[in-house]
Amino acid sequence: MKSQPSSSIEDYVKVIYSFTEWQDKPITSSQLAARLGVANSSVSEMVRKLKDQGLVDHRPYGAVRLTADGERLALTMVRRHRLLETFLVQELGYSWDEVHDEAEQLEHAVSDTFVERLAEKLGHPDRDPHGDPIPSPTGRVERPSALPLGDLDPGHEGRITRISDDDPEMLRYLARERIVLDTAVHVVRRKPFGGPLVVRIGAGNGAHEFDVPDSIASSLWVHSDSSHEGCTLERA
Amino acid sequence: MKSQPSSSIEDYVKVIYSFTEWQDKPITSSQLAARLGVANSSVSEMVRKLKDQGLVDHRPYGAVRLTADGERLALTMVRRHRLLETFLVQELGYSWDEVHDEAEQLEHAVSDTFVERLAEKLGHPDRDPHGDPIPSPTGRVERPSALPLGDLDPGHEGRITRISDDDPEMLRYLARERIVLDTAVHVVRRKPFGGPLVVRIGAGNGAHEFDVPDSIASSLWVHSDSSHEGCTLERA
DNA sequence: CCTCGAGTTTCGGTACGCCTAAATCCTACG
DNA sequence: CGTAGGATTTAGGCGTACCGAAACTCGAGG
Ligand SMILES: [Mn+2]
Ligand SMILES: [Mn+2]
Ligand SMILES: [Mn+2]
Ligand SMILES: [Mn+2]
């Protein structure tokens, strides 16, 4: 009866999980539809199917939440996706803006055996090329203590530990600006009236200042090495 | 209008191609159905679709033959499949009886970019773990001049250059008997009344005799190093 | 030359995953 | 409160890829 999940179902569950990975509001139908690129009505039907299979909790007109089973499946898929991205970069010379779409397909085609042998070969990495943590085979993940760059006060220093992989264009731009994983950042100031953030990138002679537009500021997560946790978290 | 092919269509075309790879009769509907594990009626429908897309020639009640376009697609898929099998063995430590099913899925999920980077990494191998030749990206293959062990006369010597990967069980058995690619074989005699073939496997101190049942004899291809091409090809 | 049965196609139907349009719900504002 | 407008679900359909059962073909053997 467990009828191993179709690739559509795998994607639904993965998107539901990802939505709550960096913030805790559960996802709504239309947000799910937008992320999956399907019509709202398609989501309604599929959510019913997910519920029948015990993967989500949902009541009509309410948000969608994963059950324990659903989360288990989601973590399996997230592990696959991130290990595959890591493989593509480390072993096949892909750049970090090219890996997402390829992994999005491959994640549905590989077996558990494949995934574990790949993890072995890669030396059991704990994060993917964008800094996203890779869950263990048993579904354990640690949520890195990092904050969006946009939420930090001037004076804050740290390192970039995660970069959203939503937009390949942005990833290419950041690579050109030498903004990559583990780069040091120092928040210099925020220009007034909602203007861009000014940060100092890197250290020593390679350092340079950079105006960070809001769209980028919310896509870069920073782990502070100076642990004076006086940062405002101003999300409504 | 080219509507890139579904994974079903990829499999149909690949099976049609494979059928004529080692023998030249075209495939019939029911043979196609048997190899794909679907009903005859499903094949009839799909063949119509393949014909509409210009991938096969077919007239009702006749055999199915690939067009130039169909063969091009088939060779692309065969290249993918065999490179993936090679990858699984060389890089992920799979044994040769484990790779077929995994490659059967992966071949539909990888991009052209992936395939070519993989070929690069593997050093552009020219055959897969079972000795099957890997077509070039442009669809060139060479048909190795090898003959089924069962068709050879006593006295014939050569090396095993291809082993059918249809039956994982048989592959495991052969590996246990130290019958692998490039192993030397010498046909000693055929036991009378359709009895098994007797062959000498290997050379030097590792050599041993082996009774080859018919099912195995037709799955091992031998390339003769002694080029006295006096072998009977008794296929009707 | 005719027929009969194996091989093949056609027919009606299912499951899945998607769509648009229409109906329905629910909340926030007036 | 009451309701309008946005969010959501339902209804009706489509394309793909399967299935079993029924109808059809055609060539080998009588
Ligand atoms: Mn996916
Ligand atoms: Mn990623
Ligand atoms: Mn396949
Ligand atoms: Mn093979």
mmCIF file of N, CA and C in Angstrom, chain B residues 85-128:
data_model
loop_
_atom_site.group_PDB
_atom_site.id
_atom_site.type_symbol
_atom_site.label_atom_id
_atom_site.label_comp_id
_atom_site.label_asym_id
_atom_site.label_seq_id
_atom_site.Cartn_x
_atom_site.Cartn_y
_atom_site.Cartn_z
ATOM 1 N N GLU B 85 26.645 3.105 -16.937
ATOM 2 C CA GLU B 85 27.074 1.830 -16.365
ATOM 3 C C GLU B 85 28.567 1.859 -16.048
ATOM 4 N N THR B 86 29.322 2.398 -16.978
ATOM 5 C CA THR B 86 30.769 2.488 -16.767
ATOM 6 C C THR B 86 31.084 3.341 -15.542
ATOM 7 N N PHE B 87 30.391 4.457 -15.442
ATOM 8 C CA PHE B 87 30.566 5.328 -14.283
ATOM 9 C C PHE B 87 30.257 4.601 -12.972
ATOM 10 N N LEU B 88 29.162 3.887 -12.959
ATOM 11 C CA LEU B 88 28.745 3.213 -11.726
ATOM 12 C C LEU B 88 29.800 2.204 -11.280
ATOM 13 N N VAL B 89 30.373 1.498 -12.239
ATOM 14 C CA VAL B 89 31.403 0.511 -11.893
ATOM 15 C C VAL B 89 32.715 1.191 -11.512
ATOM 16 N N GLN B 90 33.140 2.134 -12.349
ATOM 17 C CA GLN B 90 34.475 2.706 -12.136
ATOM 18 C C GLN B 90 34.537 3.672 -10.970
ATOM 19 N N GLU B 91 33.481 4.451 -10.782
ATOM 20 C CA GLU B 91 33.562 5.524 -9.794
ATOM 21 C C GLU B 91 32.794 5.230 -8.510
ATOM 22 N N LEU B 92 31.755 4.419 -8.598
ATOM 23 C CA LEU B 92 30.956 4.192 -7.390
ATOM 24 C C LEU B 92 31.052 2.753 -6.877
ATOM 25 N N GLY B 93 31.917 1.957 -7.479
ATOM 26 C CA GLY B 93 32.146 0.627 -6.925
ATOM 27 C C GLY B 93 31.005 -0.353 -7.080
ATOM 28 N N TYR B 94 30.119 -0.120 -8.039
ATOM 29 C CA TYR B 94 29.095 -1.117 -8.329
ATOM 30 C C TYR B 94 29.767 -2.332 -8.967
ATOM 31 N N SER B 95 29.130 -3.513 -8.820
ATOM 32 C CA SER B 95 29.600 -4.654 -9.598
ATOM 33 C C SER B 95 28.749 -4.742 -10.867
ATOM 34 N N TRP B 96 29.237 -5.480 -11.837
ATOM 35 C CA TRP B 96 28.640 -5.416 -13.174
ATOM 36 C C TRP B 96 27.227 -5.970 -13.256
ATOM 37 N N ASP B 97 26.799 -6.677 -12.237
ATOM 38 C CA ASP B 97 25.428 -7.184 -12.253
ATOM 39 C C ASP B 97 24.450 -6.189 -11.625
ATOM 40 N N GLU B 98 24.965 -5.104 -11.046
ATOM 41 C CA GLU B 98 24.085 -4.161 -10.346
ATOM 42 C C GLU B 98 23.759 -2.919 -11.162
ATOM 43 N N VAL B 99 24.483 -2.729 -12.264
ATOM 44 C CA VAL B 99 24.418 -1.423 -12.914
ATOM 45 C C VAL B 99 23.251 -1.229 -13.874
ATOM 46 N N HIS B 100 22.741 -2.319 -14.415
ATOM 47 C CA HIS B 100 21.785 -2.153 -15.510
ATOM 48 C C HIS B 100 20.528 -1.388 -15.091
ATOM 49 N N ASP B 101 19.895 -1.831 -14.013
ATOM 50 C CA ASP B 101 18.636 -1.209 -13.611
ATOM 51 C C ASP B 101 18.828 0.257 -13.224
ATOM 52 N N GLU B 102 19.925 0.530 -12.537
ATOM 53 C CA GLU B 102 20.192 1.917 -12.151
ATOM 54 C C GLU B 102 20.361 2.784 -13.406
ATOM 55 N N ALA B 103 21.140 2.300 -14.372
ATOM 56 C CA ALA B 103 21.352 3.072 -15.607
ATOM 57 C C ALA B 103 20.056 3.240 -16.388
ATOM 58 N N GLU B 104 19.195 2.239 -16.296
ATOM 59 C CA GLU B 104 17.920 2.282 -17.017
ATOM 60 C C GLU B 104 17.077 3.493 -16.578
ATOM 61 N N GLN B 105 17.191 3.879 -15.330
ATOM 62 C CA GLN B 105 16.483 5.059 -14.830
ATOM 63 C C GLN B 105 17.248 6.340 -15.130
ATOM 64 N N LEU B 106 18.531 6.300 -14.793
ATOM 65 C CA LEU B 106 19.347 7.513 -14.914
ATOM 66 C C LEU B 106 19.409 8.043 -16.341
ATOM 67 N N GLU B 107 19.450 7.139 -17.318
ATOM 68 C CA GLU B 107 19.586 7.559 -18.722
ATOM 69 C C GLU B 107 18.527 8.570 -19.145
ATOM 70 N N HIS B 108 17.368 8.556 -18.468
ATOM 71 C CA HIS B 108 16.306 9.498 -18.841
ATOM 72 C C HIS B 108 16.405 10.823 -18.081
ATOM 73 N N ALA B 109 17.233 10.858 -17.084
ATOM 74 C CA ALA B 109 17.276 12.037 -16.209
ATOM 75 C C ALA B 109 18.482 12.939 -16.464
ATOM 76 N N VAL B 110 19.513 12.435 -17.101
ATOM 77 C CA VAL B 110 20.722 13.232 -17.276
ATOM 78 C C VAL B 110 20.626 14.129 -18.507
ATOM 79 N N SER B 111 21.323 15.251 -18.454
ATOM 80 C CA SER B 111 21.348 16.173 -19.591
ATOM 81 C C SER B 111 22.513 15.818 -20.514
ATOM 82 N N ASP B 112 22.512 16.374 -21.708
ATOM 83 C CA ASP B 112 23.636 16.169 -22.618
ATOM 84 C C ASP B 112 24.930 16.656 -21.987
ATOM 85 N N THR B 113 24.845 17.793 -21.306
ATOM 86 C CA THR B 113 26.022 18.326 -20.631
ATOM 87 C C THR B 113 26.581 17.307 -19.654
ATOM 88 N N PHE B 114 25.694 16.731 -18.858
ATOM 89 C CA PHE B 114 26.117 15.737 -17.873
ATOM 90 C C PHE B 114 26.845 14.589 -18.559
ATOM 91 N N VAL B 115 26.244 14.087 -19.610
ATOM 92 C CA VAL B 115 26.817 12.935 -20.303
ATOM 93 C C VAL B 115 28.218 13.249 -20.819
ATOM 94 N N GLU B 116 28.367 14.410 -21.422
ATOM 95 C CA GLU B 116 29.687 14.709 -21.998
ATOM 96 C C GLU B 116 30.733 14.972 -20.924
ATOM 97 N N ARG B 117 30.314 15.597 -19.812
ATOM 98 C CA ARG B 117 31.305 15.798 -18.737
ATOM 99 C C ARG B 117 31.687 14.475 -18.105
ATOM 100 N N LEU B 118 30.722 13.586 -18.038
ATOM 101 C CA LEU B 118 31.004 12.257 -17.486
ATOM 102 C C LEU B 118 31.981 11.515 -18.391
ATOM 103 N N ALA B 119 31.725 11.567 -19.705
ATOM 104 C CA ALA B 119 32.623 10.893 -20.659
ATOM 105 C C ALA B 119 34.035 11.417 -20.484
ATOM 106 N N GLU B 120 34.141 12.721 -20.393
ATOM 107 C CA GLU B 120 35.428 13.372 -20.151
ATOM 108 C C GLU B 120 36.117 12.792 -18.918
ATOM 109 N N LYS B 121 35.379 12.770 -17.813
ATOM 110 C CA LYS B 121 35.952 12.297 -16.555
ATOM 111 C C LYS B 121 36.403 10.845 -16.650
ATOM 112 N N LEU B 122 35.642 10.051 -17.390
ATOM 113 C CA LEU B 122 35.962 8.619 -17.488
ATOM 114 C C LEU B 122 37.039 8.357 -18.531
ATOM 115 N N GLY B 123 37.479 9.418 -19.223
ATOM 116 C CA GLY B 123 38.520 9.232 -20.226
ATOM 117 C C GLY B 123 37.995 8.660 -21.533
ATOM 118 N N HIS B 124 36.752 9.012 -21.877
ATOM 119 C CA HIS B 124 36.154 8.576 -23.147
ATOM 120 C C HIS B 124 36.328 7.089 -23.398
ATOM 121 N N PRO B 125 35.735 6.277 -22.542
ATOM 122 C CA PRO B 125 35.847 4.824 -22.708
ATOM 123 C C PRO B 125 35.139 4.397 -23.990
ATOM 124 N N ASP B 126 35.592 3.282 -24.573
ATOM 125 C CA ASP B 126 34.939 2.845 -25.808
ATOM 126 C C ASP B 126 34.062 1.614 -25.623
ATOM 127 N N ARG B 127 34.023 1.091 -24.390
ATOM 128 C CA ARG B 127 33.049 0.021 -24.145
ATOM 129 C C ARG B 127 32.614 0.052 -22.685
ATOM 130 N N ASP B 128 31.465 -0.567 -22.422
ATOM 131 C CA ASP B 128 30.906 -0.531 -21.071
ATOM 132 C C ASP B 128 31.373 -1.753 -20.285
#
